[in-house]
Coordinates of C-alpha atoms in Angstrom, one line a residue:
M344 CA 94.9 153.1 111.9
R345 CA 96.7 151.2 114.6
L346 CA 100.2 149.8 114.6
T347 CA 98.6 146.5 116.2
Q348 CA 96.3 146.3 113.1
L349 CA 99.4 146.2 110.9
Q350 CA 101.1 143.6 113.1
Y351 CA 97.9 141.4 112.9
L352 CA 98.0 141.9 108.9
L353 CA 101.6 140.6 108.8
E354 CA 100.9 137.7 110.9
I355 CA 97.9 136.6 108.9
K356 CA 100.1 136.9 105.9
K357 CA 102.7 134.6 107.5
Q358 CA 100.4 132.0 108.7
G359 CA 97.9 131.9 105.9
S360 CA 94.8 132.2 108.0
I361 CA 93.2 134.5 110.9
S362 CA 92.7 131.6 113.1
K363 CA 96.5 130.5 113.1
A364 CA 97.6 134.1 113.3
A365 CA 95.4 134.7 116.4
Q366 CA 96.7 131.5 118.1
H367 CA 100.4 132.6 117.4
L368 CA 99.8 136.0 118.9
Y369 CA 97.6 134.7 121.8
I370 CA 94.7 136.7 120.6
A371 CA 91.0 135.8 120.4
Q372 CA 90.2 135.0 116.8
P373 CA 86.9 137.4 116.9
S374 CA 89.1 140.2 118.2
M375 CA 91.5 139.8 115.4
S376 CA 88.8 139.6 112.9
A377 CA 87.1 142.7 114.2
A378 CA 90.4 144.6 114.2
I379 CA 90.9 143.9 110.4
K380 CA 87.3 144.7 109.6
E381 CA 87.7 148.0 111.4
L382 CA 90.9 148.7 109.3
E383 CA 89.1 147.8 106.1
E384 CA 86.2 150.0 107.0
E385 CA 88.7 153.0 107.7
L386 CA 90.6 152.6 104.5
G387 CA 87.5 152.2 102.4
Y388 CA 88.6 149.0 100.5
E389 CA 89.0 145.2 101.1
L390 CA 92.4 143.8 102.1
M391 CA 91.6 140.1 102.0
K392 CA 89.3 137.5 100.8
R393 CA 88.2 135.0 103.3
S394 CA 87.4 131.4 102.6
K395 CA 87.2 127.9 104.4
K396 CA 90.8 127.2 102.9
G397 CA 92.0 130.5 104.5
V398 CA 92.7 133.9 103.3
T399 CA 94.0 135.5 100.3
F400 CA 95.0 139.2 100.0
T401 CA 93.6 141.6 97.4
S402 CA 96.1 143.4 95.1
L403 CA 95.4 146.6 97.4
G404 CA 95.9 144.2 100.5
E405 CA 99.4 143.3 99.1
Q406 CA 100.5 146.7 98.7
V407 CA 99.4 147.6 102.4
I408 CA 101.4 144.4 103.4
E409 CA 104.6 145.8 101.7
K410 CA 104.0 149.1 103.5
A411 CA 103.3 147.5 106.8
V412 CA 106.7 145.6 106.7
V413 CA 108.6 148.9 106.3
I414 CA 106.6 150.5 109.1
I415 CA 107.1 147.5 111.4
E416 CA 110.7 147.3 110.8
E417 CA 111.2 151.1 111.4
M418 CA 109.1 150.8 114.6
E419 CA 111.5 148.0 115.6
A420 CA 114.6 150.0 114.7
I421 CA 113.3 152.8 117.0
R422 CA 112.9 150.2 119.9
C423 CA 116.4 149.1 119.4
L424 CA 117.9 152.6 119.6
G425 CA 120.2 152.7 122.6
Q426 CA 120.1 148.9 123.1
G427 CA 123.4 146.9 123.1
M428 CA 122.2 145.0 120.0
S429 CA 119.4 144.7 117.7
G430 CA 116.8 142.3 118.5
S431 CA 117.7 141.9 122.1
I432 CA 114.8 141.6 124.6
N433 CA 114.7 144.5 127.0
G434 CA 112.2 146.2 129.0
R435 CA 110.0 145.4 132.2
V436 CA 107.2 142.9 132.6
F437 CA 105.1 142.9 135.7
L438 CA 103.9 139.4 136.7
S439 CA 101.3 138.8 139.4
A440 CA 101.0 135.0 140.3
I441 CA 99.7 132.6 142.9
P442 CA 102.3 131.4 145.5
F443 CA 102.5 127.8 144.0
A444 CA 103.8 129.2 140.8
C445 CA 106.1 131.6 142.4
E446 CA 107.8 128.9 144.4
H447 CA 107.9 126.1 141.9
F448 CA 108.8 127.6 138.5
L449 CA 108.9 131.4 138.3
L450 CA 111.9 132.0 140.5
D451 CA 113.7 129.6 138.1
L452 CA 112.3 131.8 135.3
M453 CA 113.6 134.9 137.0
V454 CA 117.2 133.4 137.5
Q455 CA 117.3 132.2 133.7
I456 CA 116.1 135.7 132.4
R457 CA 118.6 137.4 134.5
E458 CA 121.4 135.3 133.3
T459 CA 120.5 135.2 129.5
H460 CA 118.5 138.6 129.0
P461 CA 119.8 141.0 131.7
G462 CA 117.9 143.9 129.9
L463 CA 114.6 142.4 130.5
H464 CA 113.4 142.8 134.2
L465 CA 110.8 140.7 135.4
L466 CA 108.9 142.0 138.5
L467 CA 106.9 139.4 140.4
D468 CA 104.2 139.8 142.9
E469 CA 102.5 136.9 145.0
N470 CA 98.8 136.9 145.3
N471 CA 95.7 134.7 145.5
G472 CA 93.8 133.8 142.3
D473 CA 91.3 136.6 142.5
S474 CA 93.8 139.1 143.3
V475 CA 95.7 138.1 140.2
L476 CA 92.8 138.6 138.1
H477 CA 92.0 142.2 139.5
Q478 CA 95.6 143.0 138.9
V479 CA 95.7 142.1 135.3
N480 CA 92.2 143.5 134.7
R481 CA 93.3 146.9 136.2
R482 CA 96.6 146.9 134.2
E483 CA 98.5 146.7 137.5
A484 CA 100.2 143.6 136.1
D485 CA 101.0 142.7 132.5
L486 CA 100.6 138.9 132.9
G487 CA 99.0 136.7 135.6
I488 CA 99.4 133.1 136.7
I489 CA 96.5 131.1 138.3
M490 CA 95.4 127.7 139.2
I491 CA 91.9 126.6 138.0
C492 CA 90.6 123.3 139.8
N493 CA 87.9 121.3 138.1
N494 CA 85.5 122.2 140.8
E495 CA 86.0 125.9 140.0
E496 CA 85.7 125.8 136.3
A497 CA 82.3 127.7 136.2
Y498 CA 83.4 130.3 138.7
Y499 CA 86.6 131.2 136.8
K500 CA 84.8 131.1 133.5
K501 CA 82.5 133.9 134.7
E502 CA 85.5 135.8 136.2
L503 CA 87.5 135.7 133.2
E504 CA 84.6 137.0 131.1
K505 CA 83.8 139.7 133.5
H506 CA 87.4 141.0 133.4
H507 CA 87.7 140.3 129.7
L508 CA 90.7 138.2 130.3
T509 CA 92.1 135.0 128.4
F510 CA 93.3 131.9 130.1
L511 CA 96.3 130.1 128.4
N512 CA 96.9 126.7 129.8
L513 CA 100.4 125.7 130.7
Y514 CA 99.9 122.3 132.2
E515 CA 97.5 120.3 134.0
D516 CA 98.0 118.3 137.4
E517 CA 96.3 116.5 140.1
M518 CA 95.7 118.0 143.6
Y519 CA 97.1 115.9 146.6
F520 CA 96.9 116.3 150.3
W521 CA 100.2 116.7 152.0
V522 CA 100.8 115.6 155.7
G523 CA 103.8 115.6 158.1
K524 CA 105.5 112.9 160.0
R525 CA 103.1 113.4 163.1
N526 CA 99.9 112.6 161.0
P527 CA 98.8 109.0 161.2
Y528 CA 98.5 108.8 157.5
Y529 CA 102.0 109.8 156.8
G530 CA 103.7 107.3 154.4
K531 CA 100.5 106.0 153.1
A532 CA 99.9 106.1 149.3
C533 CA 96.3 107.6 149.6
A534 CA 93.2 108.3 151.9
S535 CA 89.9 109.3 151.5
L536 CA 88.8 113.0 151.9
G537 CA 86.6 112.1 155.0
E538 CA 89.7 110.5 156.6
L539 CA 92.0 113.5 155.8
L540 CA 89.5 116.2 156.9
Q541 CA 89.3 115.0 160.5
F542 CA 92.5 116.9 160.8
P543 CA 93.0 120.7 160.7
Y544 CA 93.0 122.0 157.1
I545 CA 95.6 124.6 156.6
Y546 CA 95.4 127.0 153.5
Y547 CA 96.8 130.2 152.2
K548 CA 95.0 133.4 152.8
D549 CA 91.7 133.4 151.2
S550 CA 92.3 130.4 148.9
F551 CA 89.6 128.2 150.7
S552 CA 86.9 129.0 148.1
E553 CA 83.3 128.5 148.3
E554 CA 83.8 125.6 145.7
D555 CA 86.4 123.9 147.8
Q556 CA 83.8 124.2 150.7
V557 CA 81.4 122.4 148.7
L558 CA 83.8 119.9 147.7
F559 CA 84.9 119.1 151.2
G560 CA 81.2 119.3 152.4
R561 CA 80.4 116.1 150.6
H562 CA 82.8 114.2 152.7
C563 CA 82.7 115.9 156.3
D564 CA 80.5 118.3 158.4
I565 CA 82.0 121.5 156.9
A566 CA 80.8 123.5 160.1
Q567 CA 83.0 121.0 162.1
L568 CA 86.1 121.3 159.9
Q569 CA 89.1 123.2 161.5
A570 CA 90.0 125.5 158.6
I571 CA 93.0 127.6 159.4
P572 CA 94.3 130.4 157.2
M573 CA 98.1 131.3 157.0
K574 CA 99.7 134.6 155.6
D575 CA 102.2 132.7 153.4
K576 CA 102.9 129.3 151.9
E577 CA 105.9 128.9 153.9
S578 CA 104.0 129.1 157.1
V579 CA 101.4 126.6 155.6
K580 CA 104.2 124.1 155.1
K581 CA 105.8 124.7 158.4
Y582 CA 102.5 124.2 160.3
V583 CA 101.6 121.1 158.4
A584 CA 105.3 119.7 159.0
R585 CA 105.1 120.2 162.7
S586 CA 101.6 119.0 163.3
Q587 CA 99.0 116.5 162.3
A588 CA 97.3 119.2 160.0
V589 CA 96.9 118.7 156.3
T590 CA 97.1 121.0 153.2
A591 CA 96.4 120.6 149.6
M592 CA 98.8 121.2 146.8
P593 CA 99.2 120.0 143.2
F594 CA 101.4 116.9 142.7
S595 CA 104.0 118.9 141.0
A596 CA 104.8 120.6 144.3
S597 CA 106.9 117.5 144.8
R598 CA 109.5 118.8 142.3
D599 CA 112.6 120.2 144.0
N600 CA 110.8 120.6 147.2
I601 CA 113.0 120.9 150.1
Y602 CA 110.1 119.6 152.5
G603 CA 109.4 116.6 150.3
D604 CA 112.9 115.7 149.6
S605 CA 113.8 115.9 153.4
G606 CA 110.8 113.7 154.3
L607 CA 109.1 116.6 156.3
L608 CA 106.0 116.2 154.0
K609 CA 104.5 113.5 152.0
P610 CA 101.7 113.8 149.1
L611 CA 98.6 111.5 149.6
A612 CA 96.5 110.7 146.7
I613 CA 92.7 111.4 147.3
A614 CA 91.0 108.0 147.0
D615 CA 87.5 109.1 146.5
E616 CA 87.8 112.2 144.4
R617 CA 89.3 113.2 141.1
W618 CA 90.4 116.7 142.0
L619 CA 92.3 118.1 139.0
C620 CA 93.8 121.5 138.3
R621 CA 95.1 123.8 135.4
I622 CA 97.9 126.1 135.8
G623 CA 98.1 128.9 133.2
V624 CA 98.6 132.5 132.2
V625 CA 96.0 135.3 132.2
Y626 CA 96.2 138.2 130.1
R627 CA 93.8 141.1 128.7
K628 CA 91.9 140.2 125.5
D629 CA 91.7 143.8 124.4
M630 CA 95.5 144.3 124.3
P631 CA 98.1 142.6 122.1
L632 CA 100.9 141.0 123.9
T633 CA 104.2 142.9 123.5
R634 CA 107.4 141.4 122.3
E635 CA 108.6 140.9 125.9
E636 CA 105.3 139.2 127.1
L637 CA 105.3 136.9 124.1
F638 CA 108.9 135.9 124.8
L639 CA 108.0 135.2 128.5
L640 CA 105.1 133.1 127.4
E641 CA 107.3 131.1 125.3
K642 CA 109.8 130.6 128.1
L643 CA 107.1 129.6 130.6
Q644 CA 105.7 127.0 128.0
E645 CA 109.3 125.6 127.8
L646 CA 109.9 125.6 131.5
T647 CA 106.6 123.8 132.3
A648 CA 106.6 121.4 129.3
D649 CA 107.4 118.3 131.3
F650 CA 105.1 119.3 134.2
A651 CA 102.1 118.4 132.1
V652 CA 101.8 114.7 133.5
T653 CA 99.3 114.0 136.4
S654 CA 100.6 111.8 139.2
A655 CA 98.1 109.1 138.3
E656 CA 99.6 108.4 134.8

């Protein structure tokens, strides 16, 4: 018997169905069902009756629920020993994220957490998408934040399955090309990919994926494209701001962006491609999220709630 199984039972009792309980705890429904079935087999009796209307607990199941409440409360009391107040959020969560997320909302989250929950320490590491997945899979990071563009859906679906990870969507956006004052298209509302890719394309580390190359290859000779990697996002922006080069970022990068506010960089819509993206959290399927991780997920959803509008709308 595992503590997580009892936590699942209490949430099922609260929500009235396995699917709602799984959704609330950010757990895949089959994983929760399997955990409950395993518990029933271990105990040797049925805990609940399942139907299309939801679940109802057996008489023995109700007795287990009563004892589970006591066990969970005692465990929570143990967690609160030594803390300033019962129920406070304390601990450490390691978060691996793409540079875009670090720059545009995770730093704000860290400031909020520091001010409101000083006992919760959020450790942040900046990586490309593949590195984020590997870190979460190897348990080097508790949570990860990646961006999945519509041309990369098949790739990331395979990678998430391979690493046994779940992707929780935070918001959707649209990819724009960004140019500096020296670029002839500066100030225009949009341009075609073919027009934009005649200039050097600057990107962060290994973020110019094979899927991006296929997309670009439909509009230019990919062998002739000047694709230049930079070691960090700040270098990407500086290079583009001081040259005719271009780069690609979600439209939400225009929020509180010193380069955009000062006019050093301008976003251009892509006239001949619908290049969309989803920014979200990845975490392991086989491990229930801790109280601190659930808290951070809720804060992330609150923080990005008004990001979920594409620029074209």
